[in-house]
CSV table of C-alpha atoms in Angstrom, one decimal:
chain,number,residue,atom,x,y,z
Y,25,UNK,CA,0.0,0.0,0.0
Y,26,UNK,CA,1.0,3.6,-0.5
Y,27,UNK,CA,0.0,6.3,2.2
Y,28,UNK,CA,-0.1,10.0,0.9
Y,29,UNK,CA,0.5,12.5,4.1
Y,30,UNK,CA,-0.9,16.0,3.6
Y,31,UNK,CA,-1.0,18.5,6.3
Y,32,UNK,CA,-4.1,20.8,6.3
Y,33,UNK,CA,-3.9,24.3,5.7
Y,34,UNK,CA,0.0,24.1,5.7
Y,35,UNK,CA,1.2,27.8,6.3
Y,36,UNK,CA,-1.7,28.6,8.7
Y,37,UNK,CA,-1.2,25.4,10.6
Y,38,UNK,CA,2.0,26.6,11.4
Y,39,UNK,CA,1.3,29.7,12.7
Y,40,UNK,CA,-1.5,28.5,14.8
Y,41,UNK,CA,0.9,25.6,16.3
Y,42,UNK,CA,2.8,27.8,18.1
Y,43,UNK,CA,-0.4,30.4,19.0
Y,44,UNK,CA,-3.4,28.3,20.1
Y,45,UNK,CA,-5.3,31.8,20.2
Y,46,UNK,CA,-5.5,31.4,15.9
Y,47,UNK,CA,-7.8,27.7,16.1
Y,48,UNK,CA,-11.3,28.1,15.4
Y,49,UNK,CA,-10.9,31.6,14.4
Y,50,UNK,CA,-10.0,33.0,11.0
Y,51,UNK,CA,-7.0,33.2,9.6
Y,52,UNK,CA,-5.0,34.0,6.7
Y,53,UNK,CA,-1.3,33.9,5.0
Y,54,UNK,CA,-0.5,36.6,2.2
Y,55,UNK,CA,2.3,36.3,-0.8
Y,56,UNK,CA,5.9,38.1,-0.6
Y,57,UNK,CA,5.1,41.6,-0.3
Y,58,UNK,CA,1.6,40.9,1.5
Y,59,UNK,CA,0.4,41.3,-1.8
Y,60,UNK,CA,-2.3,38.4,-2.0
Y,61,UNK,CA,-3.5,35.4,-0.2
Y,62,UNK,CA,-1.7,32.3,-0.6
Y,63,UNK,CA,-3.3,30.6,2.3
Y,64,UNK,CA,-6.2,30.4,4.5
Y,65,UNK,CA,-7.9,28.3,7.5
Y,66,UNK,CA,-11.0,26.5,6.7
Y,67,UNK,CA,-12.8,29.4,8.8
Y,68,UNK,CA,-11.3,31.7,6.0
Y,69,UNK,CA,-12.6,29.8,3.4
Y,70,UNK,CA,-16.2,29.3,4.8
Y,71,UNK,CA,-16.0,33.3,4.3
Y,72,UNK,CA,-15.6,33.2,0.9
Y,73,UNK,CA,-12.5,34.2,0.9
Y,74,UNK,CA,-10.6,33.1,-2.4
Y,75,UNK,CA,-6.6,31.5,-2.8
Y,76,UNK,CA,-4.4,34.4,-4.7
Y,77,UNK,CA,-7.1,37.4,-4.3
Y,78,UNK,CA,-5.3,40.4,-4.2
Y,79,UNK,CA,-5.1,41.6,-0.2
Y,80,UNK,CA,-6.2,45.3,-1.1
Y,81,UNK,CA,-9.5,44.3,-2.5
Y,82,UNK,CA,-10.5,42.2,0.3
Y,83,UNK,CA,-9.2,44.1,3.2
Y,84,UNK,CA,-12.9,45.4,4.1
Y,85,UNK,CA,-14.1,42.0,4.2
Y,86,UNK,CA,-11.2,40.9,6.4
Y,87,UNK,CA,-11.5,43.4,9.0
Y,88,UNK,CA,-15.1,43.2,9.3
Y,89,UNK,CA,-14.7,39.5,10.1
Y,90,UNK,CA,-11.8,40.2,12.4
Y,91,UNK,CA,-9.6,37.7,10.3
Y,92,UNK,CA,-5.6,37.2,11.7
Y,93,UNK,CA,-3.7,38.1,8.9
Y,94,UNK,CA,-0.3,36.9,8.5
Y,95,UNK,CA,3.2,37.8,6.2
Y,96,UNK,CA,4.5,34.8,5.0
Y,97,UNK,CA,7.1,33.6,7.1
Y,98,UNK,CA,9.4,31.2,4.8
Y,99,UNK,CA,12.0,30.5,8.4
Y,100,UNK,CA,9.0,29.2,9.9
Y,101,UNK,CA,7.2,27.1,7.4
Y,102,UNK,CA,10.8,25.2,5.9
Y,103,UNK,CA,11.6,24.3,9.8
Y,104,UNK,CA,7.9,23.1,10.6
Y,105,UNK,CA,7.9,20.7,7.0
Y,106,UNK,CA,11.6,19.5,8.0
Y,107,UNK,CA,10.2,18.1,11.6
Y,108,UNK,CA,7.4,16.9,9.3
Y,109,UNK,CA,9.1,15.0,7.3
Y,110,UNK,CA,11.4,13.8,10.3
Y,111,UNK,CA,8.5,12.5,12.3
Y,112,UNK,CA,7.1,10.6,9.4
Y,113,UNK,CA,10.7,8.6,8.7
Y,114,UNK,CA,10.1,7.9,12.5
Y,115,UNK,CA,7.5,5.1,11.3
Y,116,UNK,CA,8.2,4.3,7.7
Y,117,UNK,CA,11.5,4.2,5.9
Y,118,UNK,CA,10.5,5.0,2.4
Y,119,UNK,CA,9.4,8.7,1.9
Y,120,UNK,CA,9.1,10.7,-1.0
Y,121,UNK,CA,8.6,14.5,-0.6
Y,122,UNK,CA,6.6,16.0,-2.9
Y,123,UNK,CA,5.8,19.7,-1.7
Y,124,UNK,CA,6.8,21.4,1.6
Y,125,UNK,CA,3.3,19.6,3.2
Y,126,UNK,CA,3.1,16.5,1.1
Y,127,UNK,CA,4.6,13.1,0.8
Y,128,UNK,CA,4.1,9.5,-0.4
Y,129,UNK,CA,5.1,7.0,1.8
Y,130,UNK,CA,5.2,3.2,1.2
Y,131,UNK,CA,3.7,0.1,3.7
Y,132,UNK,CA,4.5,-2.2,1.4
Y,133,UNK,CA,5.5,-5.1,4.0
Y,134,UNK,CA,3.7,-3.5,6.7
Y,135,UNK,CA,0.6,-4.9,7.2
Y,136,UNK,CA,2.3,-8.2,8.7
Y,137,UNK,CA,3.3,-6.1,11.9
Y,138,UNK,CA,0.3,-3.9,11.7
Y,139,UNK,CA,-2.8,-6.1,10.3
Y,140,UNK,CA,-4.9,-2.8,10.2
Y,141,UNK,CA,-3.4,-0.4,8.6
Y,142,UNK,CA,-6.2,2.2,9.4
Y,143,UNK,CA,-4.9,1.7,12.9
Y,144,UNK,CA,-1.9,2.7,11.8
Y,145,UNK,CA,-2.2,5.6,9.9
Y,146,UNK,CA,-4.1,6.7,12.8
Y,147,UNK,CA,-1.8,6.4,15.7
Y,148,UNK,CA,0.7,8.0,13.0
Y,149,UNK,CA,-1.9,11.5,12.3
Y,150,UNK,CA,-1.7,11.5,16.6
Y,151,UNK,CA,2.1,11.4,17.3
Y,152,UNK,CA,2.7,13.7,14.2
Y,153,UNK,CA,0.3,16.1,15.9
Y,154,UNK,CA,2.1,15.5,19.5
Y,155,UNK,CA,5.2,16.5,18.4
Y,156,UNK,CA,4.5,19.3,15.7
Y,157,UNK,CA,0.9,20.5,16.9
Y,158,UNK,CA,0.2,20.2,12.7
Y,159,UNK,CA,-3.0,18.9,11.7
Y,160,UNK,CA,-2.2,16.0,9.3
Y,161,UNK,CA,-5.0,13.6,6.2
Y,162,UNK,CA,-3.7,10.8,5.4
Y,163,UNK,CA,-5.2,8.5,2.2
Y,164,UNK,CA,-3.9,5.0,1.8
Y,165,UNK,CA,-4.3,2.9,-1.5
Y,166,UNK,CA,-2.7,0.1,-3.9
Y,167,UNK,CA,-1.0,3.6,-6.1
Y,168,UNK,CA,0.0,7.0,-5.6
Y,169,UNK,CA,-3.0,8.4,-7.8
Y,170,UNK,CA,-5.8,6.1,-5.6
Y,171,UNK,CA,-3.5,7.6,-2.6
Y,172,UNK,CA,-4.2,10.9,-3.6
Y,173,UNK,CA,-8.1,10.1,-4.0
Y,174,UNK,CA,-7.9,8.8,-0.6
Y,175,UNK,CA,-6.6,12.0,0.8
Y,176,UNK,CA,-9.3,13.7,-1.0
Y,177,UNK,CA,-11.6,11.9,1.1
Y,178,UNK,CA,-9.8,12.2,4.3
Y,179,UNK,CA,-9.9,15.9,3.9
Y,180,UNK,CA,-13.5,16.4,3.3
Y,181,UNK,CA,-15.5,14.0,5.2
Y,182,UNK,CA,-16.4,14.7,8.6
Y,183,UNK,CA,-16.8,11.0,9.2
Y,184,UNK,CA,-13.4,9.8,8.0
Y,185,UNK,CA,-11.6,12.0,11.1
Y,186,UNK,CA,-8.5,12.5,8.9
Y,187,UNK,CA,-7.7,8.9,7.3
Y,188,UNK,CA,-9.3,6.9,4.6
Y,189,UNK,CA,-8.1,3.8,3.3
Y,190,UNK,CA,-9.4,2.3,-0.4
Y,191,UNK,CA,-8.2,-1.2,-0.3
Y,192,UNK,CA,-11.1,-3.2,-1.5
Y,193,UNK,CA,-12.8,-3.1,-5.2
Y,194,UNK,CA,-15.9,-2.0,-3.9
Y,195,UNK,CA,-14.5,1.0,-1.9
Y,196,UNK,CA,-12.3,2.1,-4.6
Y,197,UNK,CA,-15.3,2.1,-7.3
Y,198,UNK,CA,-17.4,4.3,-4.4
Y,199,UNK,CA,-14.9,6.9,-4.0
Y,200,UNK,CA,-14.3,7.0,-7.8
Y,201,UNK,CA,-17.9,7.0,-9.0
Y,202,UNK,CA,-18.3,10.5,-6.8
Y,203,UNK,CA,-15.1,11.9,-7.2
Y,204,UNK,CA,-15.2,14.6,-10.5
Y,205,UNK,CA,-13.0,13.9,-13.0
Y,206,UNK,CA,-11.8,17.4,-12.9
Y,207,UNK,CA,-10.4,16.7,-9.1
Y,208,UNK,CA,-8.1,13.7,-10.4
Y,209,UNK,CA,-4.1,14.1,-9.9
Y,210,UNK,CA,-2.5,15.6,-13.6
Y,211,UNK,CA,-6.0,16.7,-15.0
Y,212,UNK,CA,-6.3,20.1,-15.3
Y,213,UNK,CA,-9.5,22.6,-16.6
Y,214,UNK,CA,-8.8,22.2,-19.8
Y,215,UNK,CA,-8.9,18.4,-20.1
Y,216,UNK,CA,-11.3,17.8,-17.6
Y,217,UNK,CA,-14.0,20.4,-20.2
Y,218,UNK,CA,-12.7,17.9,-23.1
Y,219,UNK,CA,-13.1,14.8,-21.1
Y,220,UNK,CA,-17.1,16.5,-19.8
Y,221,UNK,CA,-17.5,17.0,-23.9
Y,222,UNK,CA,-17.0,13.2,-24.5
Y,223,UNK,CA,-19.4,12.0,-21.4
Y,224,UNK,CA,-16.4,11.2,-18.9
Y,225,UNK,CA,-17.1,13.1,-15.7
Y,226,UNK,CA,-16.0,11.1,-13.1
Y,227,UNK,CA,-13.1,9.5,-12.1
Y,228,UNK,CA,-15.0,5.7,-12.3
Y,229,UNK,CA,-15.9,6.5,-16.2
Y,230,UNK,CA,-12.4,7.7,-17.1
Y,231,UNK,CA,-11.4,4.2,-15.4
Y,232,UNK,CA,-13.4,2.8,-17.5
Y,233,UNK,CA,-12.6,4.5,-20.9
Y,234,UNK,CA,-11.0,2.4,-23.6
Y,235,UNK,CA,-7.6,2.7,-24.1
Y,236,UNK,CA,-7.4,3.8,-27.1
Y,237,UNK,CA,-9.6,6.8,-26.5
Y,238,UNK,CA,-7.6,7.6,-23.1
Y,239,UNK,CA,-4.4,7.6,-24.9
Y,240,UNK,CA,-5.8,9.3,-28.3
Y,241,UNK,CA,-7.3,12.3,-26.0
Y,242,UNK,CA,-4.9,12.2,-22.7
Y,243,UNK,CA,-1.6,10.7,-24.3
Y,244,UNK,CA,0.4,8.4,-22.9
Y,245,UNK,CA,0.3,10.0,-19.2
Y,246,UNK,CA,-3.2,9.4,-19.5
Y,247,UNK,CA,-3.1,6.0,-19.6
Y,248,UNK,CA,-0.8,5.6,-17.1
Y,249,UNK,CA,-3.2,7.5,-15.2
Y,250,UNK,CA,-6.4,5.6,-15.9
Y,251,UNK,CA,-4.0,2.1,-14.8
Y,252,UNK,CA,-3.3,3.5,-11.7
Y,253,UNK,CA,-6.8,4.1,-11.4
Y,254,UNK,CA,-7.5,0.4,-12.1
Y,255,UNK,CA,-5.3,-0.4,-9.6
Y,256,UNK,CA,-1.8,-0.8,-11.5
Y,257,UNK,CA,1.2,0.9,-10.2
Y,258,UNK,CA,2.9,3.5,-12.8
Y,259,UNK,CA,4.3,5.9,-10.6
Y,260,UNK,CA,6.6,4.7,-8.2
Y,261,UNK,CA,8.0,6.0,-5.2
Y,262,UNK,CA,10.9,8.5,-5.8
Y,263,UNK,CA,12.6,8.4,-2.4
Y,264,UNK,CA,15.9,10.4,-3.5
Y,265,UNK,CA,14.8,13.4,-4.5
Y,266,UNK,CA,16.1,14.4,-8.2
Y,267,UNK,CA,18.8,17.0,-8.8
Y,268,UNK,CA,17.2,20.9,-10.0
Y,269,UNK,CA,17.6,21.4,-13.4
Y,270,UNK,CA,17.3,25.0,-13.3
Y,271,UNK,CA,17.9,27.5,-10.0
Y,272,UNK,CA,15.8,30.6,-9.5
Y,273,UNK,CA,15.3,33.6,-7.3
Y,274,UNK,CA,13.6,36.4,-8.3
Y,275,UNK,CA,11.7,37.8,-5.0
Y,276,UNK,CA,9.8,40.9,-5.9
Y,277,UNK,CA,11.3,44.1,-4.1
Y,278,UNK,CA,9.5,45.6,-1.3
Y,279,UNK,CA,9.2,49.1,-2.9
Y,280,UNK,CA,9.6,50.3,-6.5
Y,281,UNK,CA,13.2,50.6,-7.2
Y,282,UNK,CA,14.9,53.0,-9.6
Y,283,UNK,CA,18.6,53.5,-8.8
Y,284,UNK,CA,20.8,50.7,-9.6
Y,285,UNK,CA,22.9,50.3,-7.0
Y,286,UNK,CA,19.9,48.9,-5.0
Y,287,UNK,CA,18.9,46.6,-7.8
Y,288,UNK,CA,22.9,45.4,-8.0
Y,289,UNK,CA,22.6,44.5,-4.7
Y,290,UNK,CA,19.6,42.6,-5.0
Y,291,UNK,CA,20.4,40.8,-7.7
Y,292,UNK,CA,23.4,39.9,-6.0
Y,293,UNK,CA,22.1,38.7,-3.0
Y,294,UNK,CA,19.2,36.5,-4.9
Y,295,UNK,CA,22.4,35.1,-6.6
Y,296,UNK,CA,23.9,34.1,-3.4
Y,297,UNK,CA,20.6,32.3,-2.3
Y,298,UNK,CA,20.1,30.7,-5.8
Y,299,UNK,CA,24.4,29.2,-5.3
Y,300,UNK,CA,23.6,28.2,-2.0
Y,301,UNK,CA,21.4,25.7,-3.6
Y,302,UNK,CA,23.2,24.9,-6.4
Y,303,UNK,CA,26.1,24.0,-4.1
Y,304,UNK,CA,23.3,22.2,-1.6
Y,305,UNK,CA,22.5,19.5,-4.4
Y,306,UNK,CA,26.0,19.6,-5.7
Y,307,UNK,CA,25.8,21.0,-8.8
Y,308,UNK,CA,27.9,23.6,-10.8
Y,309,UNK,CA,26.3,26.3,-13.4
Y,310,UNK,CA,27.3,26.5,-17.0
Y,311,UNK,CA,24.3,29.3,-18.0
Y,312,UNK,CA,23.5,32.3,-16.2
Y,313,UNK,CA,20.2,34.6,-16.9
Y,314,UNK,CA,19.0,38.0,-15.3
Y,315,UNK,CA,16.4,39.5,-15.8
Y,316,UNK,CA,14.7,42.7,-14.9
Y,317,UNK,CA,11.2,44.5,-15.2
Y,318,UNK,CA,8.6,47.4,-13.8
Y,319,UNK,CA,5.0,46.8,-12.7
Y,320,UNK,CA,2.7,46.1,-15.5
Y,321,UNK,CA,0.2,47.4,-13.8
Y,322,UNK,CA,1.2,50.7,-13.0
Y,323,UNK,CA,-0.8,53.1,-13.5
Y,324,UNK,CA,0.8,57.2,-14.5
Y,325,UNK,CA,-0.6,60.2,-12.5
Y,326,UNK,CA,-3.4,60.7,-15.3
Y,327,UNK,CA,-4.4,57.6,-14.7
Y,328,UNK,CA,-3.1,55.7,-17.8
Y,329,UNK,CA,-1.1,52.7,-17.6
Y,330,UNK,CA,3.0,53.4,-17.4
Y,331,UNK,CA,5.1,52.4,-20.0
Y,332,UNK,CA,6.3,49.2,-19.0
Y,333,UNK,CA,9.5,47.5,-19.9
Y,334,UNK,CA,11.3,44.5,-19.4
Y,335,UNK,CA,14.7,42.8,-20.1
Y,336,UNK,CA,16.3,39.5,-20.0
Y,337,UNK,CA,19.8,38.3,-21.0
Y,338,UNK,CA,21.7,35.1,-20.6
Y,339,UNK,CA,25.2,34.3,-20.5
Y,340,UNK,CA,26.7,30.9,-21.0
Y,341,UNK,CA,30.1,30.5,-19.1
Y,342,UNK,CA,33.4,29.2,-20.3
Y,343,UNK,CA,32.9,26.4,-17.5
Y,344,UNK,CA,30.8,25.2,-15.1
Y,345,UNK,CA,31.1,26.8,-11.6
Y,346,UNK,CA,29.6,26.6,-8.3
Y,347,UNK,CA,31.2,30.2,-7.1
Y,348,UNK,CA,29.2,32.9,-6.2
Y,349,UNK,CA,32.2,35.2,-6.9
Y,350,UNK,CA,32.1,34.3,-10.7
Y,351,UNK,CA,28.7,34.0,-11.2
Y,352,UNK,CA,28.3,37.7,-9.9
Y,353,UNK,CA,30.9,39.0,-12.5
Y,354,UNK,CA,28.4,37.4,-14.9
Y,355,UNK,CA,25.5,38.3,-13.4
Y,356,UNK,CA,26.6,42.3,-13.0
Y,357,UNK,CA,28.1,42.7,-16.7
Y,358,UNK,CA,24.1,41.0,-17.7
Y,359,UNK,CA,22.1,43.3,-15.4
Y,360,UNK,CA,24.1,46.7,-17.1
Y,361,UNK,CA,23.0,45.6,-20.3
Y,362,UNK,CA,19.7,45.3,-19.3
Y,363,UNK,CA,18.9,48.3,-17.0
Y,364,UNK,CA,17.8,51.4,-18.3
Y,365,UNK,CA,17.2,54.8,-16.5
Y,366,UNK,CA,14.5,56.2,-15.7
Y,367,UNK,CA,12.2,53.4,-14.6
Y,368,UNK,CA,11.0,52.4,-11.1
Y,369,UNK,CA,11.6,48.5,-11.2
Y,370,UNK,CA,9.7,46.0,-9.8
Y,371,UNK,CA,11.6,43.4,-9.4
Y,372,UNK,CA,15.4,41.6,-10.4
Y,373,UNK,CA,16.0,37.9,-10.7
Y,374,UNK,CA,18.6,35.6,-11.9
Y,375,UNK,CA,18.2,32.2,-13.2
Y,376,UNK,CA,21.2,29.0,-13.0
Y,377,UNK,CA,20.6,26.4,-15.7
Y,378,UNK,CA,22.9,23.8,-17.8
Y,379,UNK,CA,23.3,22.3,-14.3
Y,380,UNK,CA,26.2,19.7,-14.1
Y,381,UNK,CA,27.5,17.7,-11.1
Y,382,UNK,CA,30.4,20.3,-9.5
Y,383,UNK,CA,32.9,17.4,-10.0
Y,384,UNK,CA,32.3,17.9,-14.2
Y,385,UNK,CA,35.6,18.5,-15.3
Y,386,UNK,CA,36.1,19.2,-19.4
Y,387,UNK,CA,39.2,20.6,-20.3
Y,388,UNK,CA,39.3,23.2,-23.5
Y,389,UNK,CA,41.7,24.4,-25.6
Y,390,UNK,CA,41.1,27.9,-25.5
Y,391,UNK,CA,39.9,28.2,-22.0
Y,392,UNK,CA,41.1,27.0,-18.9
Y,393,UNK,CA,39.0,25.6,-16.3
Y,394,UNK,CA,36.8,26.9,-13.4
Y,395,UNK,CA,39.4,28.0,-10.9
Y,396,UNK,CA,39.6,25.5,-7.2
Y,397,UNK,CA,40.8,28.0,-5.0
Y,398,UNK,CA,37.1,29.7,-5.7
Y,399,UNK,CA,35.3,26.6,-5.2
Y,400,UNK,CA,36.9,26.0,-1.9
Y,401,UNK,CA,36.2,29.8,-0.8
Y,402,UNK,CA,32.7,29.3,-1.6
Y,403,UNK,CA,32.4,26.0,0.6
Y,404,UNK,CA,34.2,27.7,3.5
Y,405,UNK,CA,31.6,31.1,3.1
Y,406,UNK,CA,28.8,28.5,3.6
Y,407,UNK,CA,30.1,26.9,6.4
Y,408,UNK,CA,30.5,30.4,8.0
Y,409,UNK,CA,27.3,31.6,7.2
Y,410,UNK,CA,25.6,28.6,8.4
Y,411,UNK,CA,27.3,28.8,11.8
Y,412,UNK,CA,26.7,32.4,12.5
Y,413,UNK,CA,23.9,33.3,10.6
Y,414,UNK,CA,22.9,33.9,7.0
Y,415,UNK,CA,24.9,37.1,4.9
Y,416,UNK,CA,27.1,37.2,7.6
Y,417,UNK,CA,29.9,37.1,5.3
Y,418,UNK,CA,29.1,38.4,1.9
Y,419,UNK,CA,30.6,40.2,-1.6
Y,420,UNK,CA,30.6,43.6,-1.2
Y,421,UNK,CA,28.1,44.8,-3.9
Y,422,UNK,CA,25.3,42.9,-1.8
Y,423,UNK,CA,25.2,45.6,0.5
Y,424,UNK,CA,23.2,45.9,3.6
Y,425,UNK,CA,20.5,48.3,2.1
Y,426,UNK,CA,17.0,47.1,3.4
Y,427,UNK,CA,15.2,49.1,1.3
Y,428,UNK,CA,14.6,46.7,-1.4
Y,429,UNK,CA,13.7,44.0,0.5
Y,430,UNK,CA,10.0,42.7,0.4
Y,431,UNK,CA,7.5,43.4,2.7
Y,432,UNK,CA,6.8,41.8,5.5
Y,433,UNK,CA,4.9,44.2,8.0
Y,434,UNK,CA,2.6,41.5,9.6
Y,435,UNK,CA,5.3,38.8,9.8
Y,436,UNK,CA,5.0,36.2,13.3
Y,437,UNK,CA,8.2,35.7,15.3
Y,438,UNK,CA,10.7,33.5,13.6
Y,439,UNK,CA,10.2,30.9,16.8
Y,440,UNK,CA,12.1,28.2,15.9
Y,441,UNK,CA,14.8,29.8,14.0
Y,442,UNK,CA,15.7,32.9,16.0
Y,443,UNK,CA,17.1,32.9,19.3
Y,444,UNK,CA,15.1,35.9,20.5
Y,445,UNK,CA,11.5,34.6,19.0
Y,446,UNK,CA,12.4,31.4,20.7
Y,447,UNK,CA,9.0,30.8,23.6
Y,448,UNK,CA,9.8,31.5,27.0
Y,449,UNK,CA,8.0,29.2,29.9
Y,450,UNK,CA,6.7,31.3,32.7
């Protein structure tokens, strides 16, 4: 069998775990910049309060409804979804993450030490709510696609308390003949109005379908889809999660920006998150893109839309490298090609791509290759940084100018993170 582990309302769950004055009331999460709402609590959503409406236009209906509202707070939620994921390897070994609140697991084997696996999955939804306070739905089924029907269930019924568990023919065909097609795993609008068109609205008559029709409308993806649904495992458990093939960081700023000095330093300070990670998975970058643009939706003092522009340029390196000293050479010469005066921009980002392992070596005959002493440097800045705090040592042009950096005005302590946020027992 294969369990899919979901916790509820991920980013609010969070926040309410460490401030029991947030359940049953409430609440909602807002984007970088507190520009819209990116999550909310199932009070929220009984409101009629819509994932990524903008803030401004619903700010009347928040405040009359005395709704918590919340800056994202990324610190946070990454710690909370790492003791996740480290409470659930506390009862299986196989776990695949699939999203910062979501992962497969397999019981393949298990069921001869646990006969009931419903028992289980239940004394597994209690301990992970123990020792993290987050609210956890767990579906267990024959595949990951049946899985993620089960969690559909476990979500929204009442009666299922948070686990459901489709192991018999006749309880996989009721959860499929009243599931909408449109709510299946990989089907989006588009195919699920094509799939309505042809007389295939639920998941049971999609199950159903021939397979020639499945694969003629859905591709091949499709079919493997409709034999999961039968049953048939096509997707299997990824425990090691894959490599990146591309590295991006491109937070908006927190104000419009038009001098670029500011903008340099963002753009080098997104680089330095986006080579963090490329050194995490151990990886070296042979391509490096920056872009740059103003708000689109702008509007001039007469009321007309401002002229907009936007620029992108890409660079591909002599070699691959893992340094953020490079890179930023790159990065800098790319951004003053781009920039032009007299604009109030938006935002900066920079994008690593032709990702190689950062042991690649390829010698050429007209250049030589990425230089060691760099890639060493770069190894020892992490280490610093990760013992006494992030930027703590840092290039120059990254500055220490806040006034770029996005808004976060209704932010909640950093309490696992941060030594001062930390609670205090009195």
């Amino acid at each position: 069998m294969i369990g899919l582990v979901d916790v509820n309302n991920m980013y609010v769950s969070c926040e309410r775990s460490f401030n029991p004055s947030l359940n049953g009331v409430p609440v909602v999460v807002l984007s970088n910049n507190d520009g819209a709402i990116i999550a909310r609590s199932n009070e929220a959503k009984a409101l009629g309060i819509k994932m990524g409406v903008p803030y401004f236009m619903v700010k009347e209906l928040l405040d009359a409804h005395q709704v918590r509202i919340f800056s994202s707070n990324y610190a946070l939620y990454h710690d909370m979804s790492t003791r996740f994921y480290s409470a659930l390897h506390r009862f299986v070994e196989h776990v695949e993450i699939n999203s910062i609140d979501e992962a497969f697991i397999s019981l393949d084997g298990y069921q001869s030490v646990y006969p009931d696996l419903d028992d289980l999955a239940r004394h597994m939804k209690a301990k992970i709510h123990q020792w993290t306070r987050l609210p956890v739905a767990i579906g267990l089924a024959p595949t990951k696609t049946l899985a993620k029907v089960a969690n559909y269930y476990a979500k929204r019924q009442e009666s299922a308390r948070g686990v459901v568990v489709l192991s018999g023919e006749q309880q996989i065909r009721a959860a499929l003949e009243d599931l909408p097609v449109s709510e299946l795993w990989g089907v989006g609008s588009r195919l699920a109005a094509k799939l309505r068109q042809c007389d295939v609205k639920t998941a049971w008559q999609l199950r159903n379908a021939p397979d020639d029709f499945i694969r003629d409308l859905m591709t091949v993806n499709g079919l493997r889809l409709a034999y999961e649904l039968r049953g048939q495992r096509c997707k299997l458990l990824e425990v090691e999660t894959p490599a990146k093939k591309a590295i991006c960081s491109a937070p908006s700023f927190g104000d419009l920006i038009p001098d670029r000095k500011l903008i340099q330093e963002a753009l080098t300070t997104h680089l330095a998150r986006a080579t963090e990670k490329l050194r995490k998975q151990h990886s070296a970058a042979g391509v490096v893109t920056v872009f740059l643009h103003t708000n689109k939706h702008l509007k001039s003092p007469n009321g007309e839309p401002a002229k907009y522009y936007s620029g992108t340029r890409t660079a591909v390196l002599p070699h691959p490298t893992t340094s953020h000293t490079e890179l930023a050479r790159y990065a800098l010469a790319l951004l003053e090609s781009i920039y032009k005066p007299g604009y109030r921009y938006q935002k900066v980002g920079v994008m690593l791509s032709d990702l190689v392992a950062d042991d690649f070596k390829q010698e050429g005959i007209f250049n030589e290759g990425p230089d060691p002493k760099l890639a060493k440097l770069a190894k020892v800045v992490d280490q610093l940084n990760y013992k006494h705090g992030r930027d703590k040592v840092r290039l120059a042009v990254q500055g220490y100018s806040p006034e770029w950096h996005m808004k976060q005005q209704l932010m909640s302590p950093r309490y696992t993170t941060r030594w001062k946020d930390i609670l205090k027992a009195t």
